[in-house]
Structures are given as C-alpha cells and as structure tokens.
XYZ file of C-alpha atoms in Angstrom:
672
model
C 2.268 160.436 113.128
C 2.978 163.329 115.460
C 1.816 162.691 119.029
C 0.143 165.205 121.321
C 2.389 167.318 123.568
C 1.083 165.431 126.618
C 1.742 162.037 125.103
C 5.173 163.132 123.905
C 6.057 164.324 127.418
C 5.098 160.877 128.762
C 7.109 159.104 126.092
C 10.172 161.307 126.831
C 9.860 160.661 130.558
C 9.607 156.931 129.773
C 12.789 157.219 127.670
C 14.680 158.809 130.490
C 13.603 156.064 132.840
C 14.859 153.437 130.427
C 18.170 155.293 130.078
C 18.596 155.256 133.806
C 17.901 151.548 133.968
C 20.080 150.459 131.000
C 23.087 148.467 132.255
C 25.513 149.705 129.594
C 26.319 152.999 127.897
C 25.910 151.624 124.355
C 22.430 150.342 125.219
C 21.502 153.853 126.320
C 22.845 155.068 123.033
C 20.595 152.621 121.105
C 17.577 153.725 123.108
C 18.192 157.336 122.036
C 18.586 156.188 118.362
C 15.244 154.305 118.584
C 13.569 157.428 119.930
C 14.856 159.705 117.243
C 12.018 159.193 114.661
C 9.543 160.257 117.301
C 11.535 163.414 118.073
C 12.406 164.238 114.463
C 8.784 164.731 113.532
C 8.505 167.444 116.143
C 11.935 169.014 116.057
C 10.862 172.130 114.140
C 8.019 172.815 116.546
C 9.065 175.377 119.069
C 6.968 173.650 121.706
C 9.311 170.655 121.579
C 12.659 172.568 121.512
C 13.389 171.889 125.186
C 13.201 168.101 124.475
C 15.540 168.457 121.549
C 17.996 170.529 123.589
C 18.002 167.787 126.258
C 18.228 164.927 123.756
C 21.203 166.226 121.700
C 23.827 166.351 124.534
C 22.551 162.952 125.915
C 23.239 161.451 122.488
C 26.500 163.221 121.780
C 28.179 162.408 125.078
C 27.496 158.709 124.650
C 29.194 158.543 121.224
C 32.720 157.435 122.146
C 35.035 154.789 120.736
C 34.416 152.557 123.735
C 30.609 152.749 123.350
C 30.745 151.945 119.681
C 32.956 148.861 120.172
C 30.184 146.270 120.497
C 27.567 147.793 118.115
C 26.671 145.909 114.905
C 26.922 147.266 111.402
C 23.154 147.871 111.296
C 23.198 149.735 114.638
C 26.115 151.885 113.473
C 24.388 152.652 110.158
C 21.246 153.706 112.100
C 23.223 155.946 114.423
C 24.996 157.518 111.417
C 21.646 158.426 109.865
C 20.550 160.142 113.013
C 23.830 162.166 113.225
C 23.536 163.131 109.551
C 20.121 164.590 110.360
C 21.630 166.473 113.286
C 24.630 167.766 111.194
C 27.028 166.559 113.876
C 30.205 166.303 111.788
C 32.552 165.169 114.561
C 30.395 162.349 115.858
C 29.433 161.358 112.355
C 33.120 161.026 111.505
C 33.718 158.761 114.557
C 30.773 156.476 113.723
C 31.679 156.420 110.018
C 35.272 155.277 110.751
C 34.020 152.585 113.099
C 31.495 151.302 110.511
C 34.108 151.284 107.745
C 36.510 149.460 110.071
C 33.952 146.672 110.568
C 33.597 146.372 106.792
C 37.361 146.060 106.456
C 37.544 143.475 109.263
C 35.273 141.106 107.242
C 36.854 141.844 103.831
C 34.060 144.151 102.495
C 36.627 146.551 101.138
C 34.447 148.329 98.618
C 31.846 149.235 101.256
C 34.382 150.453 103.739
C 36.307 152.412 101.191
C 33.200 154.203 99.975
C 32.434 155.338 103.561
C 36.034 156.587 104.058
C 35.883 158.442 100.726
C 32.571 160.040 101.609
C 34.049 161.178 104.940
C 37.163 162.606 103.191
C 35.049 164.407 100.574
C 36.957 162.696 97.752
C 35.938 160.440 94.931
C 37.372 156.991 94.692
C 37.542 154.180 92.124
C 37.109 151.165 94.448
C 37.525 148.673 91.585
C 40.986 150.021 90.853
C 42.095 149.866 94.454
C 40.751 146.547 95.610
C 42.765 143.463 94.729
C 40.991 140.746 92.693
C 43.022 137.985 94.373
C 40.365 136.232 96.488
C 43.031 134.114 98.234
C 44.204 137.107 100.268
C 42.931 137.236 103.842
C 41.059 140.228 105.162
C 44.121 142.101 106.496
C 46.433 141.511 103.495
C 43.663 142.546 101.123
C 43.049 145.689 103.182
C 46.827 146.469 103.284
C 47.037 146.003 99.494
C 44.152 148.435 99.035
C 45.674 150.985 101.381
C 49.027 150.968 99.605
C 47.282 151.771 96.289
C 45.733 154.977 97.626
C 47.777 157.765 96.058
C 49.184 160.962 97.548
C 46.657 162.931 95.523
C 43.986 161.719 97.947
C 45.502 162.903 101.277
C 42.384 162.917 103.421
C 41.277 159.450 102.267
C 44.771 158.162 102.854
C 44.869 159.681 106.370
C 41.553 158.079 107.369
C 42.531 154.618 106.043
C 46.002 154.937 107.572
C 44.423 155.510 111.023
C 42.486 152.212 110.652
C 45.597 150.487 109.313
C 47.664 151.675 112.275
C 45.083 150.544 114.788
C 44.738 147.096 113.154
C 48.424 146.594 112.830
C 48.857 147.394 116.535
C 46.493 144.617 117.497
C 48.287 142.163 115.199
C 51.610 142.778 116.898
C 50.402 143.263 120.485
C 50.749 140.780 123.320
C 50.579 141.225 127.073
C 51.335 139.318 130.274
C 48.358 140.871 132.157
C 45.539 141.060 129.624
C 43.359 138.740 127.502
C 40.301 139.245 125.243
C 37.304 137.471 126.736
C 33.925 136.884 125.034
C 30.682 137.419 126.892
C 27.011 137.541 126.113
C 24.215 139.927 127.029
C 20.787 138.487 127.711
C 17.351 140.064 127.555
C 14.671 139.775 130.212
C 13.685 136.288 128.979
C 17.304 134.958 129.327
C 17.871 134.903 125.504
C 21.310 135.805 124.315
C 20.928 139.029 122.322
C 24.435 140.581 122.004
C 27.996 139.359 122.022
C 30.614 141.430 123.829
C 34.380 141.234 123.668
C 36.086 142.799 126.671
C 39.636 142.875 127.973
C 40.309 141.044 131.180
C 43.193 142.571 133.146
C 44.806 140.717 136.019
C 47.591 140.888 138.489
C 48.627 137.661 140.215
C 51.435 137.117 142.731
C 52.557 134.485 145.226
C 50.810 134.908 148.591
C 52.744 134.796 151.805
C 54.078 131.390 152.769
C 51.785 131.407 155.771
C 48.592 131.812 153.577
C 46.237 128.864 153.651
C 44.074 129.674 150.649
C 43.895 131.618 147.388
C 42.623 135.176 147.503
C 40.657 136.671 144.538
C 39.362 140.156 144.145
C 37.459 141.607 141.216
C 37.056 145.341 140.607
C 38.752 145.841 144.039
C 36.122 143.705 145.836
C 36.950 140.388 147.393
C 35.047 137.539 145.693
C 34.326 134.135 147.157
C 34.433 130.770 145.326
C 30.604 130.672 145.033
C 30.514 133.993 143.144
C 28.358 133.517 140.005
C 30.817 135.290 137.730
C 34.385 135.067 139.000
C 34.132 132.115 141.373
C 35.545 130.054 138.545
C 38.809 132.036 139.110
C 39.575 129.858 142.069
C 39.366 126.750 139.836
C 41.618 128.452 137.299
C 44.194 129.275 139.918
C 44.316 125.632 141.060
C 44.570 124.473 137.405
C 47.592 126.778 136.884
C 49.138 125.543 140.133
C 48.944 121.952 138.790
C 50.735 123.014 135.600
C 53.640 124.401 137.627
C 53.635 121.116 139.617
C 53.914 119.222 136.308
C 56.868 121.437 135.365
C 58.500 120.763 138.776
C 58.385 124.435 139.753
C 58.235 123.823 143.462
C 58.025 127.445 144.623
C 55.167 128.483 142.350
C 53.417 125.143 142.617
C 53.599 124.962 146.400
C 52.179 128.443 147.212
C 48.742 129.997 147.224
C 48.092 132.999 145.012
C 46.873 136.575 145.619
C 44.927 137.641 142.393
C 43.259 140.897 141.290
C 41.100 140.935 138.167
C 38.963 143.585 136.351
C 37.180 144.092 133.036
C 38.754 147.122 131.338
C 36.455 150.086 130.568
C 33.288 148.335 131.609
C 30.680 149.226 134.245
C 28.557 146.193 133.374
C 27.997 143.116 135.571
C 28.544 139.858 133.764
C 27.573 136.357 134.904
C 28.727 132.814 133.993
C 31.949 130.919 134.151
C 33.139 131.426 130.538
C 35.783 133.813 131.862
C 37.724 130.984 133.419
C 39.961 130.245 130.421
C 41.047 133.863 130.102
C 41.726 134.037 133.864
C 43.887 130.901 133.720
C 46.052 132.275 130.864
C 46.550 135.680 132.573
C 47.431 133.893 135.810
C 49.940 131.669 134.053
C 51.619 134.617 132.264
C 51.710 136.626 135.484
C 53.277 133.916 137.582
C 55.712 132.922 134.858
C 57.132 136.404 134.356
C 59.573 136.216 137.364
C 60.993 132.883 136.123
C 64.379 132.955 134.481
C 64.648 130.507 131.603
C 60.997 130.635 130.560
C 60.726 134.440 130.741
C 58.626 136.676 128.502
C 55.754 134.550 127.421
C 52.679 136.654 126.551
C 49.022 136.299 125.630
C 48.429 137.413 122.065
C 45.934 140.274 121.430
C 44.902 138.508 118.238
C 43.090 135.809 120.254
C 39.706 135.910 122.000
C 38.726 133.279 124.606
C 35.624 131.677 126.021
C 35.285 128.661 128.226
C 35.525 127.546 131.886
C 38.323 125.677 133.642
C 37.950 123.094 136.409
C 40.562 122.399 139.104
C 42.105 119.548 137.045
C 42.740 121.949 134.146
C 39.974 120.598 131.901
C 38.149 123.170 129.755
C 34.432 123.165 130.543
C 32.087 124.014 127.690
C 29.907 127.173 127.499
C 26.222 127.209 126.591
C 25.596 126.253 122.999
C 22.735 128.797 122.949
C 25.061 131.741 123.754
C 28.018 130.600 121.667
C 26.753 131.963 118.225
C 26.608 135.547 119.427
C 30.113 135.212 120.835
C 31.434 133.898 117.549
C 29.644 136.673 115.700
C 31.185 139.321 117.975
C 34.657 137.905 117.375
C 33.981 137.658 113.606
C 33.447 141.472 113.394
C 36.683 142.276 115.145
C 40.462 142.245 114.362
C 41.124 138.966 116.246
C 42.537 136.116 114.207
C 41.739 133.225 116.582
C 38.959 132.169 118.941
C 39.974 129.576 121.560
C 37.175 127.531 123.076
C 36.562 124.129 124.648
C 36.701 121.177 122.249
C 33.127 120.287 123.074
C 31.882 123.624 121.699
C 33.851 123.327 118.436
C 31.062 121.742 116.237
C 28.544 124.461 117.173
C 31.061 127.198 116.652
C 32.072 125.846 113.248
C 28.492 125.607 112.132
C 27.732 129.247 112.931
C 31.136 130.385 111.526
C 30.363 128.678 108.223
C 27.052 130.684 108.008
C 28.949 133.957 108.504
C 31.583 132.977 105.875
C 28.870 132.473 103.301
C 28.163 136.219 103.460
C 31.772 137.314 104.120
C 34.012 134.763 102.410
C 37.177 136.900 102.744
C 37.112 136.775 106.557
C 39.569 134.187 107.876
C 38.611 133.765 111.553
C 40.169 130.528 112.894
C 38.840 128.346 115.736
C 41.161 126.590 118.151
C 39.444 123.830 120.224
C 41.223 122.484 123.258
C 40.393 120.038 126.014
C 42.911 121.288 128.659
C 44.370 124.592 129.811
C 47.819 123.125 129.231
C 47.064 122.539 125.542
C 46.202 126.221 125.101
C 49.387 127.310 126.868
C 51.493 125.219 124.508
C 49.813 126.687 121.385
C 52.252 129.304 119.989
C 49.399 131.176 118.239
C 47.969 131.920 121.729
C 51.033 132.212 124.022
C 53.902 133.976 122.295
C 57.511 134.340 123.412
C 59.928 137.214 123.315
C 63.700 137.188 123.677
C 65.205 138.445 126.956
C 67.920 141.085 126.783
C 71.204 140.167 128.528
C 70.832 142.724 131.267
C 67.437 141.492 132.413
C 68.610 137.852 132.082
C 71.659 138.303 134.278
C 69.708 140.271 136.829
C 67.209 137.494 137.252
C 69.843 134.814 137.460
C 71.644 136.656 140.244
C 68.396 137.348 142.064
C 67.310 133.740 141.953
C 70.572 132.220 143.211
C 71.185 134.918 145.844
C 68.001 133.746 147.600
C 69.227 130.142 147.815
C 70.995 129.555 151.113
C 73.122 126.593 149.928
C 74.566 128.312 146.879
C 76.898 131.309 146.893
C 76.838 133.609 143.893
C 80.144 133.340 142.078
C 82.206 136.505 142.329
C 82.676 136.467 138.538
C 78.947 136.401 138.006
C 78.485 139.214 140.531
C 81.103 141.328 138.734
C 79.519 140.533 135.424
C 76.188 141.715 136.808
C 77.734 144.911 138.126
C 79.363 145.664 134.766
C 76.090 145.068 132.932
C 74.250 147.343 135.279
C 76.797 150.100 134.611
C 76.137 149.733 130.896
C 72.442 149.018 131.206
C 71.052 150.726 134.308
C 67.590 149.103 133.846
C 69.145 145.759 134.941
C 69.433 146.968 138.534
C 67.095 145.234 140.922
C 64.463 147.795 142.033
C 64.991 149.936 138.983
C 62.533 152.851 138.944
C 60.225 152.295 136.026
C 57.879 155.165 136.932
C 57.912 158.131 134.418
C 58.384 161.580 135.930
C 59.506 163.769 133.048
C 59.243 164.110 129.244
C 62.102 165.021 126.902
C 61.272 165.988 123.368
C 63.093 164.295 120.504
C 63.156 165.327 116.853
C 59.858 163.536 116.061
C 58.464 162.556 119.433
C 59.466 162.228 123.094
C 61.241 160.104 125.636
C 59.793 159.289 129.043
C 62.317 159.583 131.888
C 62.215 158.471 135.493
C 63.166 160.579 138.512
C 66.859 159.890 137.833
C 66.563 161.106 134.231
C 67.012 157.609 132.836
C 65.033 156.944 129.680
C 62.258 154.365 130.024
C 60.554 154.286 126.629
C 59.965 156.569 123.657
C 57.308 157.545 121.166
C 57.724 158.691 117.578
C 55.090 160.456 115.498
C 54.872 160.450 111.715
C 56.217 164.008 111.097
C 59.472 165.544 109.987
C 59.986 167.378 113.281
C 58.159 168.442 116.405
C 57.842 171.810 118.011
C 58.757 172.638 121.637
C 55.229 173.998 121.862
C 53.932 170.452 122.181
C 51.948 169.996 125.374
C 52.169 167.218 127.927
C 51.253 166.277 131.494
C 52.710 163.500 133.708
C 50.721 162.232 136.631
C 48.826 159.335 138.212
C 45.468 159.078 136.505
C 44.234 155.685 137.745
C 45.482 155.672 141.421
C 47.945 152.773 140.827
C 50.919 154.832 142.132
C 52.371 154.836 138.635
C 52.286 157.867 136.321
C 50.530 158.135 132.981
C 51.607 160.630 130.268
C 49.150 162.770 128.278
C 50.725 164.317 125.138
C 49.464 166.719 122.397
C 52.123 166.836 119.659
C 52.616 170.078 117.719
C 54.337 169.751 114.384
C 55.463 172.684 112.130
C 53.497 171.401 109.111
C 50.825 168.956 109.993
C 51.691 165.493 108.681
C 49.085 163.272 107.050
C 48.402 161.502 110.379
C 48.535 164.508 112.713
C 46.643 167.809 112.851
C 47.835 169.120 116.226
C 44.498 168.383 117.835
C 45.173 164.783 119.031
C 45.518 163.765 122.609
C 47.581 160.629 123.203
C 47.499 159.085 126.685
C 50.117 156.461 127.539
C 50.286 154.024 130.454
C 53.359 154.023 132.710
C 55.006 151.356 130.583
C 54.454 153.187 127.289
C 51.290 151.332 126.113
C 48.885 153.658 124.274
C 45.738 153.749 126.453
C 43.684 155.881 124.075
C 43.827 158.656 121.444
C 41.204 161.396 121.228
C 40.441 164.284 118.882
C 40.423 167.446 121.025
C 38.668 169.575 118.415
C 34.947 170.349 118.475
C 33.382 170.347 115.019
C 30.269 172.187 113.915
C 29.789 174.328 117.008
C 31.690 177.563 116.033
C 32.365 179.401 112.766
C 35.372 177.844 110.976
C 35.151 174.466 112.756
C 33.578 172.433 109.981
C 36.125 169.650 109.427
C 37.801 167.140 111.773
C 40.862 167.473 109.649
C 41.475 171.227 110.377
C 44.965 171.963 111.690
C 44.950 173.356 115.235
C 47.609 174.415 117.747
C 47.904 172.735 121.077
C 46.790 174.901 123.926
C 47.522 172.647 126.880
C 46.687 169.560 128.845
C 46.234 169.082 132.592
C 44.918 166.583 135.173
C 42.414 167.705 137.804
C 41.610 165.632 140.814
C 37.921 165.521 141.754
C 36.373 163.082 144.243
C 37.797 159.642 143.746
C 38.953 160.066 140.138
C 40.950 162.289 137.841
C 39.743 164.374 134.888
C 41.889 165.279 131.881
C 41.404 168.779 130.487
C 42.647 169.683 127.010
C 42.662 172.817 124.896
C 43.473 173.248 121.190
C 43.381 176.627 119.416
C 42.548 177.991 115.958
C 42.351 181.467 114.396
C 40.130 183.457 111.987
C 38.096 183.759 114.160
C 40.253 183.080 117.214
C 38.806 180.346 119.470
C 39.999 177.630 121.780
C 38.381 174.225 122.144
C 38.275 172.981 125.715
C 37.389 169.382 126.400
C 37.010 167.244 129.560
C 37.841 163.559 129.525
C 37.600 160.794 132.096
C 40.699 158.842 133.079
C 39.629 156.165 130.617
C 39.043 158.575 127.745
C 35.318 159.070 127.990
C 33.961 162.520 126.957
C 32.683 164.517 129.931
C 31.960 167.902 128.223
C 33.148 170.591 125.885
C 33.445 174.367 125.675
C 34.517 176.855 123.026
C 36.082 180.115 124.254
C 36.155 183.038 121.852
C 39.971 183.477 122.058
C 43.093 181.933 123.434
C 42.907 179.788 126.566
C 45.960 178.299 128.224
C 45.657 175.036 130.174
C 48.385 174.269 132.659
C 48.716 173.606 136.443
C 49.817 177.173 137.177
C 46.904 178.935 135.586
C 43.928 176.552 136.218
C 42.541 175.953 139.614
C 39.749 173.752 140.946
C 36.902 175.550 142.663
C 34.273 173.173 144.176
C 33.068 171.096 141.216
C 34.280 173.652 138.670
C 37.572 174.749 137.195
C 38.878 178.256 136.694
C 40.323 179.211 133.294
C 42.288 182.238 132.168
C 42.525 183.516 128.608
C 41.717 186.207 126.066
C 38.263 186.938 124.658
C 39.139 188.311 121.212
C 35.512 189.147 120.364
C 35.368 191.424 123.457
C 38.973 192.607 123.312
C 39.579 191.691 126.903
C 41.381 189.280 129.139
C 38.922 186.785 130.659
C 38.474 184.443 133.680
C 35.708 181.919 133.695
C 34.558 178.777 135.570
C 33.339 175.653 133.874
C 31.651 172.647 135.519
C 34.089 169.742 135.386
C 31.651 166.993 134.401
C 28.929 168.755 132.371
C 30.461 171.687 130.478
C 28.806 172.451 127.160
C 28.466 175.331 124.808
C 30.205 178.513 123.606
C 31.409 181.581 125.512
C 29.986 185.027 125.045
C 29.577 187.170 123.024
C 26.781 185.741 120.850
C 26.731 188.599 118.354
C 29.552 189.639 116.043
C 29.569 191.891 112.987
C 31.907 189.589 110.986
C 30.995 186.063 112.045
C 27.493 184.689 112.501
C 27.190 183.597 116.178
C 23.409 183.507 116.391
C 23.190 179.707 116.097
C 25.993 178.729 118.485
C 25.029 176.870 121.669
C 25.283 179.217 124.616
C 27.692 177.947 127.270
C 26.712 176.816 130.777
C 29.721 178.493 132.403
C 29.291 179.181 136.159
C 30.547 182.691 135.632
C 32.427 184.677 132.951
C 34.465 187.722 133.984
C 36.141 190.206 131.629
C 39.216 192.342 132.499
C 40.488 195.401 130.606
C 43.866 194.485 129.155
C 45.705 197.328 130.948
C 44.525 195.850 134.313
C 45.214 192.182 133.790
C 47.482 189.868 131.847
C 47.107 186.113 131.736
C 50.861 185.907 131.796
C 50.826 187.341 135.274
C 48.433 185.078 137.271
C 49.637 186.585 140.520
C 48.601 190.110 139.626
C 46.258 191.903 142.003
C 43.005 191.818 139.951
C 43.312 188.037 139.419
C 44.151 187.315 143.026
C 41.263 189.423 144.404
C 38.875 187.951 141.915
C 39.933 184.393 142.650
C 39.533 184.943 146.391
C 36.090 186.311 145.798
C 35.130 183.364 143.651
C 36.386 180.883 146.355
C 34.213 182.610 148.919
C 31.112 182.554 146.731
C 31.539 179.166 145.007
C 33.351 177.108 147.684
C-alpha cells in the first residue's frame, strides 16, 4: 500500500540514518534492497522522483565485487530482481555472474548455467553439458561442463571462462603474507547472523636485538596484548617462536618480532580471538622466508582458518554458536579445506552434513588440529615451492658472510658472481620495484629502473596493439609501484573486449579486474560485451589516497566512458562524454577536488574542456538533444563546468596552446 508523502519522507530519512550507521558496505546495500518495494510503488509518481534519483546512485555505487563477496544466494537473487526492475544491465551482469558462481561452487551446475545463458542471451541444453558422473567434485564437474560449451555459443563461453579463470587462480594460489580467515557478524542481541571470509595480510620481521618485547600493529595502529581482537597475535607470535626453538633455529627463536597485520579490503571492526590461527601461519611463513634450506613455504589460498592459539601453540576453540555460520560461509566459496581446532570438529561436521544434504556435490573438507605445529606440517595447508639456483646461492652466501668464524670460500664467491651475471635477480639488494612497461606480442613485461624484467603478463589474444594503455605508480603508499593496464587487441578475443582494467601489485599479483564500460546510460551502450577502445588510465593523488581514472571509447555515436576507482578497485563515479576523451598525465590536471579533462564533443563539433568531481562524478555530458540519437532520457552530468572551443582555436593535441593555458589559469583562480 502506498504511503503518504509525509510518511514516505520520514521512512526515507530513516533509511539514510540506517545507511550511515551500517558497519559494512554490503549491509548498506541490503538496506537499500529491503527499501525497494516501498519505493517501487511510488516510482512513477513525479512527486517521488527526487527520492528515486537519490536512491539509484546509492544502490549502484555499492554494487562492487567486494561488496557482493559475503552475500548469500537469496540476497543476490533479491538484488538481481531490483536491478532488473531498474534496467541496470551492467550491475545486473555483475550480480548474475556472482550468483552463478555460488551455484557452481556448490555443484548446482544447471542453475548456474541457466543464469549464464540468460546473461549471454543464448539458449542452452544444460542436460547435454552437465556430466552425469556424481563422483566428480564440484570443480571437476564444472570444468567438464565448461569444456563442453561449443564455439557456437561465444558469449556463454566467455562468461563461464571468466568464472573458470578466477576459480583456477584460487586453486593454484599461495602466499607467504596472506591467509583466509573466517569471522562472524552479530546482531544487536549478540546472535551470529552472517559469516565472513576475509584475507589477513601480514608482514613480520625480527626486531632489533635490543628489543625487549614483541610489537604488533593492526591497520597501522599499535595494539596491546589486551586488545579484544588482535591481542591474540601476541600469543601467536610466542607460539611461532617456540616452533623455531624446537627446530633449533637460534636466531629466529631468540629474538622478538615486529609484526604488522591488516584485513584486506575491509573497513569493519571485528572482535574475538579466532584470528589467532591465521596470524600464526602468516607469521611462520614470513619468518621462514629468509631461511635457506627451508625456503619458499607458503599458505594455500584453498584453505580458510578459524581458531585461537595460546602461547604454548595449542589451538583454542571458537564458540560453537558462531561456528555454523563460518562453515556455511566457507561452503559457498572456492576453498577446499577449513582448518579449525580439534575441539570444534564435531560441531563443524554436524553442520557440514546438513549442507551436504542439499548440495551433495560440494566437497568441502575439514581439518581438525590440536596444535599450531600440526597445521604447519599439513601439506594441504602449507605448500612448498622449489628454489631457483640463483636465489639459493645468494642466500647461502648471505648467511655465511654474516658469520664471523667462517670465511666464504673463494670458489663459492666466484660461483655466486657468475650466477649473478647470468641471473641478475640473484644480486643482494636487487631492485624489484617496477618502473616501466614493455609490450610483448600478447601482453607486457614489467621492468625495473635498470630495464631488467621482473615479471610478465599474457592475455588470451593473438596479438596486442601499441595503443594499449598503462600507468605505473604507487597506489597504496608502500613505496612500491603498482601497474594499471588496459589491453587493446586488434580483434577482441573471447575473454577481452578492450574495456577491462587490470591492476597488478608490485610483484605481479592481480589485485583486481574491472569493466570500464558504462552500460545502459547512453545510446549504443546496451551490452557489457561491446568491444571498446582504450582511451587511457591515470593515477590522481587526492588527500591521503590515490584515485584511478580510466577511459574507454566507442563510436556511432562517438562517446567515451570515464570511470573513477579507489586504490582497492571500488567504484567512485562515472561520466560519459559525447566524444573522444584522452586520459594521461600530460592532459589531465587536478583542480581542488576535481579533475580537468580535454577532449572532443562530437555532438557539438567542438573541442572541450570540463571538470569532474573526483569522488562523486555521475551522468552524461551535454548536449541532451540530438536529431539522430535519442538523448532525452540520459542522466545529466554533474560536471563542475563544461567549456567548448571552436576547433580552429584549440586542439587537444596541443595542451600548451594559448586558449587552454588561459582557460586553465582562470579555472584555477575560480575553483582553487
């Protein structure tokens, strides 16, 4: 039943208060979904249009891969229904892929395949694609299904391939500084309502020999042993120290530690000591990495952890009331194992059996342990990798050169020198920081300041154009450069459409991938699979963080899609310019809290200069009337200003020309 305008205004104000108080972005998203039925009734009433205009960007900006990670199937399905009513093709695609992925994780192949086929706009015979062999686990069954999709269904194959690539990356990933940790979210009564799986990232090193105690910081804040969340870290550090004592590693066992931890991509505050096990494993892997003969042991990304650790290395149990939601969160994920204290194993098995009754193809395995040392010795959890000869010799020389009673043999030193000449990365103090990018036939190589290759990336295409766009810079203030790359291929391959932004960490790890196109906001932009051309990518420093700006272009009608991203990949805003827009450091400039852009406005037949707010850009550039293309329904942009130049007075290729310089100086005076 439709409420009165006064009551609706009160309800909407109450909604915004709840949004401001919600501790996590996905909870704000769910509040908006719950409010939709109330708004939908009134959406065609002009008196409520302002509420709808405010609601839509609030909802759209919250729909990111990170914010969908912990949502359940039912919540994703509800969000998908709202987006379908709003005709938001881009966000519907994102939610649909996530929902299909959850179905695939638990072996519900038919349901996931139907969603992918619906998104691709293709018909599919699920019975012919899904294997009848019930003995296959969820991944093998999914891979069998994917391989049966023929080339005559390119869009379906592309969507499923994206899911396959992401899943395969998790199966083969391991790290010496990260571990999946399971948490719970509680309501106001203290009842566990939602399981969350977050990545714990840590950096641990030996403190100075004069140090008299361990030092732990979390999110760059020093934490004490009585901290309700990470105080358990001090017990974990002591437990790891005892393991090194057991292994007769006198240097590591006899020193205190300096540790930094953080939860990746999370602004929430968690409580409890169930993070202790993950902290212990990251600490062990961090401190082990400089050792010679036990080098390269990593924590597997296929494992999630919960449980505390005491100073003796015993695993302390978590609450049996919160354990079921943790198991359920891991169940609907790509992880293969959950490691937990032995005392929690019966409760975990009981709840896991209930989930398996509904999803029998899901093969989640539980590993119970009584001590931290038992977990470390489990090869499903801690995996090893061979060491190359260059790194091996380097560490041997380094270790013995620091021992006063032993002289490094001349032969060994010469061998080390020879290896370094062949393999420059073996040099002590080698520069691992990327400074440049060199294109290859199908990807690129990251180079350091000395033009030595560090790592490479290959894309699934026959070749790559020099028109590919990239930016190298320090996004996260760790004094190490990240690389943002938009590949441009001659004929878009099945997995690339020239509108994808890939952001890599300094060591080559893919931090995130984003679609730079904006669907459904301008004529011609109706499909997320449309092939675009990369317009550019740049980093802009603002306040205490960096913002990524991307642009991709399309023709008929000409338009460029400008998007703003946080350093972690969150969407900060979007804008469509009616013509070409170049994004690079020479042509874009920060003015106050806005950014200046240069380009062509094809609808007006002029060069253009405009300023967009960095954190809240939205909408389409003028004009809003065109004799060929219907522009009446586009969302008008919130640009700070939009200036047109006759083409014979100004050229974007000459940013130093007099009209641009005078205009820019005027803008700086007026806008700061």
